[in-house]
């Protein structure tokens, strides 16, 4: 006999009013009855109260939150709690399993690069990065992303990789982000039956704005300079 489920099946509605509704009526949590208990528990844990901050100090928390808001263009209400999600990973030393051999381990790299970002903000604008306006933040971020040479002793592209890698991994693991992109969640054990380009399952919703090719959520702080360096050498030392 299958044991009864113990996870609530109808959590409060989620959503962020600042994001265009490209998949009207779609809500990934409506698919929760097709997931097994372990999957359901993992997904529902992401929509509860964010964990307390343990890795970042208060100043770093403000800096990294401002950084993530700009990288992910989260400006309205009901933001995905990316800072708390990244903090929980780093507090438990849950890195990617590797880091660039020219960079310190991810935890140390986060502490160091956030301090460097604030140092640049103070030098350029006389205030912390978190207290800068959006244009100033973008200028500081683009200096890291598109500048030449090392940045405070770090490889610029590898710093940008660190920041965006953690930001995007956290953001796109959250059900609110799944709703935004029309992703219908874990396929186990349900699976799929309508395979092929342009084919949809009965529970999927068509994109209401398929002509909107540019992403509504830019993954960068501004236009990329032609010929900007790539992410550098591949992973080497384990983190």
Coordinates of C-alpha atoms in Angstrom, one line a residue:
X1 CA 0.0 0.0 0.0
X2 CA 1.3 3.5 -0.9
X3 CA 1.8 5.5 2.3
X4 CA -0.3 8.8 2.5
X5 CA 1.5 12.0 1.5
X6 CA 2.4 14.2 4.3
X7 CA 3.4 17.3 2.3
X8 CA 0.8 20.0 1.8
X9 CA -0.6 19.9 -1.7
X10 CA -2.0 23.5 -2.0
X11 CA 0.7 26.0 -0.9
X12 CA -0.1 29.8 -1.1
X13 CA -0.1 31.2 -4.6
X14 CA 3.3 32.5 -5.7
X15 CA 4.2 35.0 -8.3
X16 CA 6.0 38.3 -9.0
X17 CA 4.0 41.2 -10.4
X18 CA 7.0 42.7 -12.1
X19 CA 7.3 39.9 -14.6
X20 CA 5.3 39.8 -17.9
X21 CA 2.7 36.9 -17.9
X22 CA 4.0 34.9 -20.9
X23 CA 2.2 31.6 -19.9
X24 CA -1.3 32.6 -18.7
X25 CA -2.9 30.3 -16.2
X26 CA 0.3 28.2 -15.8
X27 CA 1.4 27.4 -12.3
X28 CA 4.0 24.7 -11.9
X29 CA 2.9 23.8 -8.3
X30 CA -0.4 22.6 -9.8
X31 CA 1.7 19.6 -11.1
X32 CA 2.7 18.6 -7.5
X33 CA 0.3 15.6 -7.5
X34 CA 2.4 14.0 -10.2
X35 CA 5.6 14.1 -8.2
X36 CA 6.8 11.6 -5.6
X37 CA 7.1 12.6 -2.0
X38 CA 10.8 13.2 -2.0
X39 CA 10.6 15.5 -5.1
X40 CA 7.6 17.3 -3.6
X41 CA 9.4 18.0 -0.3
X42 CA 12.4 19.4 -2.1
X43 CA 10.4 21.7 -4.3
X44 CA 8.0 22.9 -1.6
X45 CA 11.0 23.7 0.8
X46 CA 12.1 26.4 -1.7
X47 CA 8.8 28.4 -1.3
X48 CA 8.8 28.4 2.5
X49 CA 10.4 31.0 4.7
X50 CA 14.0 31.6 3.5
X51 CA 16.7 30.2 5.8
X52 CA 18.6 32.6 8.1
X53 CA 21.7 34.1 6.7
X54 CA 24.8 32.2 8.0
X55 CA 27.6 32.7 5.5
X56 CA 27.5 36.4 4.6
X57 CA 27.9 39.1 7.2
X58 CA 25.4 42.0 7.3
X59 CA 27.4 44.2 4.9
X60 CA 28.1 41.3 2.5
X61 CA 24.4 40.4 2.6
X62 CA 23.5 43.9 1.4
X63 CA 26.1 43.9 -1.3
X64 CA 25.3 40.5 -2.7
X65 CA 21.6 41.2 -2.6
X66 CA 22.1 44.3 -4.7
X67 CA 24.4 42.4 -7.0
X68 CA 21.9 39.6 -7.5
X69 CA 19.0 42.1 -8.0
X70 CA 21.0 43.6 -10.9
X71 CA 22.2 40.4 -12.5
X72 CA 18.7 38.9 -12.4
X73 CA 16.8 42.2 -12.9
X74 CA 14.7 41.6 -9.8
X75 CA 13.3 45.0 -9.0
X76 CA 9.6 44.4 -8.0
X77 CA 7.9 42.7 -5.1
X78 CA 8.1 39.0 -4.3
X79 CA 11.7 38.5 -5.4
X80 CA 13.0 34.9 -5.5
X81 CA 15.2 34.8 -2.3
X82 CA 18.4 34.2 -4.2
X83 CA 20.7 35.6 -1.5
X84 CA 19.3 33.2 1.1
X85 CA 19.6 30.2 -1.3
X86 CA 23.2 31.0 -2.2
X87 CA 24.0 31.7 1.4
X88 CA 22.7 28.3 2.4
X89 CA 24.9 26.6 -0.2
X90 CA 28.0 28.4 0.9
X91 CA 27.3 27.9 4.6
X92 CA 27.2 24.1 4.0
X93 CA 30.2 24.2 1.6
X94 CA 28.0 23.0 -1.2
X95 CA 30.0 24.4 -4.1
X96 CA 30.0 23.2 -7.7
X97 CA 32.7 20.6 -7.0
X98 CA 35.4 22.6 -8.8
X99 CA 36.9 26.0 -9.0
X100 CA 39.3 27.7 -11.4
X101 CA 42.9 27.0 -10.4
X102 CA 43.6 30.7 -10.4
X103 CA 40.8 31.5 -8.0
X104 CA 40.4 30.6 -4.3
X105 CA 37.7 28.2 -3.3
X106 CA 34.2 29.5 -3.8
X107 CA 33.5 30.6 -0.3
X108 CA 36.8 32.6 -0.1
X109 CA 36.2 34.0 -3.6
X110 CA 32.8 35.3 -2.6
X111 CA 34.1 37.1 0.5
X112 CA 37.0 38.6 -1.5
X113 CA 35.1 39.7 -4.6
X114 CA 32.3 41.3 -2.6
X115 CA 34.9 43.3 -0.6
X116 CA 36.5 44.3 -3.9
X117 CA 33.2 45.4 -5.4
X118 CA 32.5 47.6 -2.4
X119 CA 36.0 49.0 -2.5
X120 CA 35.4 50.1 -6.2
X121 CA 32.0 51.6 -5.2
X122 CA 33.6 53.6 -2.4
X123 CA 36.4 54.8 -4.7
X124 CA 34.1 55.8 -7.5
X125 CA 31.0 57.1 -5.8
X126 CA 31.9 57.4 -2.1
X127 CA 29.3 54.9 -1.0
X128 CA 28.8 51.2 -0.7
X129 CA 27.7 49.1 -3.7
X130 CA 24.3 48.5 -2.1
X131 CA 23.7 52.3 -1.7
X132 CA 24.6 53.1 -5.3
X133 CA 21.9 53.8 -7.8
X134 CA 21.3 51.3 -10.6
X135 CA 23.4 53.1 -13.2
X136 CA 26.3 53.2 -10.9
X137 CA 25.9 49.6 -10.0
X138 CA 25.8 48.7 -13.7
X139 CA 29.0 50.7 -14.4
X140 CA 30.8 48.9 -11.6
X141 CA 29.6 45.5 -12.7
X142 CA 30.4 46.1 -16.4
X143 CA 33.9 47.1 -15.3
X144 CA 34.3 43.6 -14.0
X145 CA 32.6 41.9 -16.9
X146 CA 34.1 43.8 -19.8
X147 CA 37.3 45.4 -18.4
X148 CA 40.9 44.5 -19.3
X149 CA 43.4 42.8 -17.2
X150 CA 43.1 41.4 -13.7
X151 CA 40.6 42.9 -11.2
X152 CA 41.9 43.2 -7.6
X153 CA 44.1 40.2 -8.4
X154 CA 41.2 38.1 -9.9
X155 CA 40.6 37.1 -13.5
X156 CA 37.6 39.2 -14.4
X157 CA 35.7 36.6 -16.5
X158 CA 36.1 34.1 -13.7
X159 CA 34.6 36.5 -11.2
X160 CA 31.7 37.1 -13.5
X161 CA 31.3 33.4 -13.9
X162 CA 31.3 32.9 -10.1
X163 CA 28.6 35.6 -9.6
X164 CA 26.3 34.6 -12.5
X165 CA 26.7 30.8 -11.9
X166 CA 25.5 31.0 -8.4
X167 CA 22.8 33.5 -9.1
X168 CA 21.3 31.6 -12.0
X169 CA 21.5 28.2 -10.3
X170 CA 19.6 29.6 -7.4
X171 CA 17.0 31.6 -9.4
X172 CA 16.2 28.8 -11.9
X173 CA 15.7 26.2 -9.1
X174 CA 12.8 28.2 -7.7
X175 CA 9.1 27.5 -8.8
X176 CA 8.5 31.2 -9.4
X177 CA 11.2 31.2 -12.1
X178 CA 9.7 28.0 -13.5
X179 CA 6.3 29.7 -13.9
X180 CA 8.0 32.6 -15.6
X181 CA 9.6 30.4 -18.3
X182 CA 6.8 27.9 -18.6
X183 CA 8.9 25.0 -17.2
X184 CA 6.5 22.3 -15.8
X185 CA 8.8 21.0 -13.1
X186 CA 10.3 17.6 -12.4
X187 CA 9.2 14.9 -14.9
X188 CA 9.6 12.0 -12.4
X189 CA 7.7 9.8 -12.2
X190 CA 5.2 11.3 -14.6
X191 CA 7.4 11.5 -17.7
X192 CA 6.4 12.9 -21.1
X193 CA 4.4 11.4 -24.0
X194 CA 4.3 14.2 -26.7
X195 CA 7.9 14.3 -27.9
X196 CA 9.0 16.6 -30.7
X197 CA 9.6 20.3 -31.6
X198 CA 6.5 22.4 -30.9
X199 CA 4.5 19.6 -29.2
X200 CA 3.1 20.2 -25.8
X201 CA 1.8 18.1 -23.0
X202 CA -1.8 18.6 -21.9
X203 CA -0.5 20.4 -18.7
X204 CA 1.8 22.8 -20.7
X205 CA 0.7 26.3 -21.8
X206 CA 1.7 28.1 -25.0
X207 CA 3.9 31.2 -24.8
X208 CA 1.6 34.2 -25.1
X209 CA 4.4 36.3 -26.6
X210 CA 6.6 33.9 -28.7
X211 CA 7.8 36.9 -30.7
X212 CA 9.6 38.3 -27.6
X213 CA 13.0 36.8 -28.5
X214 CA 15.1 39.0 -26.2
X215 CA 15.0 37.7 -22.7
X216 CA 12.9 39.7 -20.2
X217 CA 15.4 38.9 -17.6
X218 CA 18.9 39.9 -18.7
X219 CA 21.8 37.9 -17.3
X220 CA 24.2 40.8 -17.4
X221 CA 24.4 44.4 -16.3
X222 CA 24.6 45.9 -19.8
X223 CA 25.7 45.4 -23.4
X224 CA 28.7 43.2 -23.8
X225 CA 31.8 44.6 -25.3
X226 CA 32.8 42.9 -28.6
X227 CA 35.6 40.6 -28.0
X228 CA 35.1 40.4 -24.3
X229 CA 37.1 37.5 -22.8
X230 CA 35.6 34.2 -22.2
X231 CA 35.4 32.4 -18.8
X232 CA 39.1 31.5 -19.0
X233 CA 40.6 28.1 -18.4
X234 CA 38.3 25.2 -17.4
X235 CA 37.8 23.8 -13.9
X236 CA 40.9 22.5 -12.2
X237 CA 41.1 22.2 -8.4
X238 CA 38.2 20.8 -6.5
X239 CA 36.4 23.2 -4.2

